[in-house]
C-alpha cells in the first residue's frame, strides 16, 4: 500500500490560457501568467492498494460518480502508465473553499492530486516535473505548483510545457484579489468545452492569439517594476479579449451574466473615484477584482452597498504546493 497527501492552492490567471494546441497532452496555444491565492485550496490524499479493483474518488467525503471522476481516472491511468504502476487507487479530496458555489477550482484539485501521487509513489519529482504532471490533469493546475506569480511556458511537447515561478521580490504580498460571487444559476460551458469551441469556430480567436505576447511582456514588466496600474490594465484588457472570443464562436456563448456586467461597471466607477482596481473573469459569471492590499477594505466597503458579505471573498497571494505527512 502506498499513500500520499498534498495541499495545493488555486490560482487566477492574469494573462489567460485559452485554447489547446494538443488536447491529449494539454499543450496550450499560448503562454499564460497567474497569481496563486491563499484563500482556496484542496487537500488530496491518495492510496494505491493491491486489493482495490477500480479507482474511486471522494470529494469532501462524498463518493463521486463516473462523470465527476473522469478527469481523475484519466489522470491516474496516465500515472500508472508513466510510472509502471498496476495498482488502483482511492482519492480523497477536500476543497477548502468558502461555502459559496462555483469556487472549487480544478487547478488546486489536480495539482494536489499530482503532488499526492508523487508522494505516494516516492517519485521525488522536481517542481518542473510536478508541473508537467499536473498539466496533464488540467492545464491551469500546472501553475498551482508555484506560489505567487507563475508563467506557464507553452512549449511544444509534453517535456517542454510547464510553469515556472516569476521572480517578483515578493511584490505579490502587497496585492489582494476580491471575488464577487454573482450567482445567477446559469449552467456555464466548462472551460475545457468553451476553449475547444472557441479555437475551432471563433473568427475572433486569431486576434486573441496575436495579442498575447505583448500582454505577457507588459505584465512581466509591471511585476518587475511593481507597477500596479500597468498590471491591472493589462489583466483587465486580456480578460475582456479572451471573453470576446466566445461571442464569435459557433454557437456563440458568454460567461457574463447581467450581474457580471454590473460588477465590471462598479469596478470602473471605483477607479473613477480614485480607487485603483481591475477585474478579470474565467469560465463562469463570478468576477475577480485585483486590488492593492492597502485598498482592499475601501473596495469591500464600496461594494458592500451592492453585495452581501457572503458574496465578497478576499484572498491574498498564496504558496506553492505542499506535500503533507
Ligand atoms: O485559468 C486560465 O488561464 C483561464 C481559464 O480559467 C479561463 F476560463 C481556463 C482554465 O482552463 P482549465 O480548467 O485549466 O482547462 P483544462 O486544461 O481543459 O482542464
PDB file of N, CA and C in Angstrom, residues 280-319:
ATOM      1  N   UNK A 280     -11.034  40.635 -13.567  1.00  0.00           N
ATOM      2  CA  UNK A 280     -10.774  39.551 -14.508  1.00  0.00           C
ATOM      3  C   UNK A 280     -11.868  38.510 -14.304  1.00  0.00           C
ATOM      4  N   UNK A 281     -12.075  37.666 -15.297  1.00  0.00           N
ATOM      5  CA  UNK A 281     -13.103  36.611 -15.209  1.00  0.00           C
ATOM      6  C   UNK A 281     -12.618  35.356 -15.900  1.00  0.00           C
ATOM      7  N   UNK A 282     -13.176  34.224 -15.447  1.00  0.00           N
ATOM      8  CA  UNK A 282     -12.810  32.939 -16.060  1.00  0.00           C
ATOM      9  C   UNK A 282     -14.073  32.278 -16.612  1.00  0.00           C
ATOM     10  N   UNK A 283     -14.152  30.943 -16.525  1.00  0.00           N
ATOM     11  CA  UNK A 283     -15.285  30.245 -17.164  1.00  0.00           C
ATOM     12  C   UNK A 283     -16.494  30.218 -16.234  1.00  0.00           C
ATOM     13  N   UNK A 284     -16.975  31.388 -15.890  1.00  0.00           N
ATOM     14  CA  UNK A 284     -18.138  31.471 -15.007  1.00  0.00           C
ATOM     15  C   UNK A 284     -18.493  32.934 -14.791  1.00  0.00           C
ATOM     16  N   UNK A 285     -19.621  33.213 -14.153  1.00  0.00           N
ATOM     17  CA  UNK A 285     -20.079  34.602 -14.021  1.00  0.00           C
ATOM     18  C   UNK A 285     -19.404  35.380 -12.899  1.00  0.00           C
ATOM     19  N   UNK A 286     -18.656  34.676 -12.024  1.00  0.00           N
ATOM     20  CA  UNK A 286     -18.038  35.398 -10.907  1.00  0.00           C
ATOM     21  C   UNK A 286     -16.966  36.352 -11.415  1.00  0.00           C
ATOM     22  N   UNK A 287     -16.809  37.466 -10.706  1.00  0.00           N
ATOM     23  CA  UNK A 287     -15.818  38.463 -11.102  1.00  0.00           C
ATOM     24  C   UNK A 287     -14.726  38.524 -10.036  1.00  0.00           C
ATOM     25  N   UNK A 288     -13.471  38.555 -10.486  1.00  0.00           N
ATOM     26  CA  UNK A 288     -12.337  38.645  -9.553  1.00  0.00           C
ATOM     27  C   UNK A 288     -11.707  40.021  -9.745  1.00  0.00           C
ATOM     28  N   UNK A 289     -11.528  40.716  -8.614  1.00  0.00           N
ATOM     29  CA  UNK A 289     -11.014  42.091  -8.694  1.00  0.00           C
ATOM     30  C   UNK A 289      -9.617  42.159  -8.087  1.00  0.00           C
ATOM     31  N   UNK A 290      -8.651  42.546  -8.887  1.00  0.00           N
ATOM     32  CA  UNK A 290      -7.271  42.710  -8.422  1.00  0.00           C
ATOM     33  C   UNK A 290      -7.146  44.091  -7.783  1.00  0.00           C
ATOM     34  N   UNK A 291      -6.636  44.107  -6.562  1.00  0.00           N
ATOM     35  CA  UNK A 291      -6.544  45.388  -5.834  1.00  0.00           C
ATOM     36  C   UNK A 291      -5.313  45.346  -4.934  1.00  0.00           C
ATOM     37  N   UNK A 292      -4.750  46.511  -4.665  1.00  0.00           N
ATOM     38  CA  UNK A 292      -3.629  46.529  -3.707  1.00  0.00           C
ATOM     39  C   UNK A 292      -4.200  46.321  -2.308  1.00  0.00           C
ATOM     40  N   UNK A 293      -3.482  45.563  -1.503  1.00  0.00           N
ATOM     41  CA  UNK A 293      -3.979  45.196  -0.169  1.00  0.00           C
ATOM     42  C   UNK A 293      -4.395  46.446   0.619  1.00  0.00           C
ATOM     43  N   UNK A 294      -3.675  47.535   0.429  1.00  0.00           N
ATOM     44  CA  UNK A 294      -3.961  48.760   1.209  1.00  0.00           C
ATOM     45  C   UNK A 294      -5.339  49.335   0.856  1.00  0.00           C
ATOM     46  N   UNK A 295      -5.867  48.952  -0.308  1.00  0.00           N
ATOM     47  CA  UNK A 295      -7.186  49.471  -0.746  1.00  0.00           C
ATOM     48  C   UNK A 295      -8.303  48.441  -0.643  1.00  0.00           C
ATOM     49  N   UNK A 296      -7.993  47.262  -0.107  1.00  0.00           N
ATOM     50  CA  UNK A 296      -8.991  46.169  -0.075  1.00  0.00           C
ATOM     51  C   UNK A 296     -10.201  46.560   0.768  1.00  0.00           C
ATOM     52  N   UNK A 297      -9.969  47.132   1.929  1.00  0.00           N
ATOM     53  CA  UNK A 297     -11.093  47.482   2.818  1.00  0.00           C
ATOM     54  C   UNK A 297     -12.001  48.513   2.141  1.00  0.00           C
ATOM     55  N   UNK A 298     -11.388  49.491   1.513  1.00  0.00           N
ATOM     56  CA  UNK A 298     -12.185  50.542   0.831  1.00  0.00           C
ATOM     57  C   UNK A 298     -12.989  49.937  -0.307  1.00  0.00           C
ATOM     58  N   UNK A 299     -12.402  48.994  -1.018  1.00  0.00           N
ATOM     59  CA  UNK A 299     -13.116  48.351  -2.133  1.00  0.00           C
ATOM     60  C   UNK A 299     -14.298  47.546  -1.601  1.00  0.00           C
ATOM     61  N   UNK A 300     -14.063  46.797  -0.530  1.00  0.00           N
ATOM     62  CA  UNK A 300     -15.144  45.987   0.064  1.00  0.00           C
ATOM     63  C   UNK A 300     -16.279  46.907   0.508  1.00  0.00           C
ATOM     64  N   UNK A 301     -15.917  48.048   1.105  1.00  0.00           N
ATOM     65  CA  UNK A 301     -16.927  48.998   1.594  1.00  0.00           C
ATOM     66  C   UNK A 301     -17.741  49.536   0.412  1.00  0.00           C
ATOM     67  N   UNK A 302     -17.034  49.859  -0.655  1.00  0.00           N
ATOM     68  CA  UNK A 302     -17.703  50.405  -1.850  1.00  0.00           C
ATOM     69  C   UNK A 302     -18.691  49.389  -2.411  1.00  0.00           C
ATOM     70  N   UNK A 303     -18.317  48.119  -2.399  1.00  0.00           N
ATOM     71  CA  UNK A 303     -19.173  47.072  -2.992  1.00  0.00           C
ATOM     72  C   UNK A 303     -20.247  46.598  -2.014  1.00  0.00           C
ATOM     73  N   UNK A 304     -20.046  46.897  -0.740  1.00  0.00           N
ATOM     74  CA  UNK A 304     -20.999  46.415   0.282  1.00  0.00           C
ATOM     75  C   UNK A 304     -22.396  46.998   0.062  1.00  0.00           C
ATOM     76  N   UNK A 305     -22.449  48.115  -0.640  1.00  0.00           N
ATOM     77  CA  UNK A 305     -23.783  48.699  -0.939  1.00  0.00           C
ATOM     78  C   UNK A 305     -24.544  47.838  -1.942  1.00  0.00           C
ATOM     79  N   UNK A 306     -23.823  46.982  -2.656  1.00  0.00           N
ATOM     80  CA  UNK A 306     -24.466  46.216  -3.741  1.00  0.00           C
ATOM     81  C   UNK A 306     -24.485  44.713  -3.480  1.00  0.00           C
ATOM     82  N   UNK A 307     -23.598  44.229  -2.613  1.00  0.00           N
ATOM     83  CA  UNK A 307     -23.478  42.783  -2.421  1.00  0.00           C
ATOM     84  C   UNK A 307     -23.388  42.450  -0.942  1.00  0.00           C
ATOM     85  N   UNK A 308     -23.872  41.250  -0.610  1.00  0.00           N
ATOM     86  CA  UNK A 308     -23.795  40.813   0.803  1.00  0.00           C
ATOM     87  C   UNK A 308     -22.355  40.395   1.116  1.00  0.00           C
ATOM     88  N   UNK A 309     -22.028  40.303   2.399  1.00  0.00           N
ATOM     89  CA  UNK A 309     -20.643  39.944   2.773  1.00  0.00           C
ATOM     90  C   UNK A 309     -20.302  38.518   2.320  1.00  0.00           C
ATOM     91  N   UNK A 310     -21.350  37.654   2.234  1.00  0.00           N
ATOM     92  CA  UNK A 310     -21.080  36.273   1.755  1.00  0.00           C
ATOM     93  C   UNK A 310     -20.664  36.280   0.285  1.00  0.00           C
ATOM     94  N   UNK A 311     -21.048  37.313  -0.427  1.00  0.00           N
ATOM     95  CA  UNK A 311     -20.707  37.354  -1.852  1.00  0.00           C
ATOM     96  C   UNK A 311     -19.332  37.968  -2.103  1.00  0.00           C
ATOM     97  N   UNK A 312     -18.711  38.500  -1.066  1.00  0.00           N
ATOM     98  CA  UNK A 312     -17.411  39.160  -1.245  1.00  0.00           C
ATOM     99  C   UNK A 312     -16.341  38.371  -0.492  1.00  0.00           C
ATOM    100  N   UNK A 313     -15.516  37.663  -1.224  1.00  0.00           N
ATOM    101  CA  UNK A 313     -14.485  36.808  -0.608  1.00  0.00           C
ATOM    102  C   UNK A 313     -13.111  37.331  -1.003  1.00  0.00           C
ATOM    103  N   UNK A 314     -12.295  37.686  -0.016  1.00  0.00           N
ATOM    104  CA  UNK A 314     -10.984  38.215  -0.387  1.00  0.00           C
ATOM    105  C   UNK A 314      -9.892  37.171  -0.193  1.00  0.00           C
ATOM    106  N   UNK A 315      -8.860  37.329  -0.965  1.00  0.00           N
ATOM    107  CA  UNK A 315      -7.731  36.380  -0.922  1.00  0.00           C
ATOM    108  C   UNK A 315      -6.440  37.164  -1.069  1.00  0.00           C
ATOM    109  N   UNK A 316      -5.398  36.648  -0.435  1.00  0.00           N
ATOM    110  CA  UNK A 316      -4.055  37.206  -0.641  1.00  0.00           C
ATOM    111  C   UNK A 316      -3.258  36.238  -1.497  1.00  0.00           C
ATOM    112  N   UNK A 317      -2.027  36.621  -1.818  1.00  0.00           N
ATOM    113  CA  UNK A 317      -1.173  35.709  -2.580  1.00  0.00           C
ATOM    114  C   UNK A 317      -0.927  34.464  -1.724  1.00  0.00           C
ATOM    115  N   UNK A 318      -0.844  33.320  -2.401  1.00  0.00           N
ATOM    116  CA  UNK A 318      -0.694  32.050  -1.674  1.00  0.00           C
ATOM    117  C   UNK A 318       0.573  31.315  -2.067  1.00  0.00           C
ATOM    118  N   UNK A 319       0.866  30.251  -1.313  1.00  0.00           N
ATOM    119  CA  UNK A 319       2.107  29.499  -1.515  1.00  0.00           C
ATOM    120  C   UNK A 319       1.970  28.412  -2.572  1.00  0.00           C
TER     121      UNK A 319
END
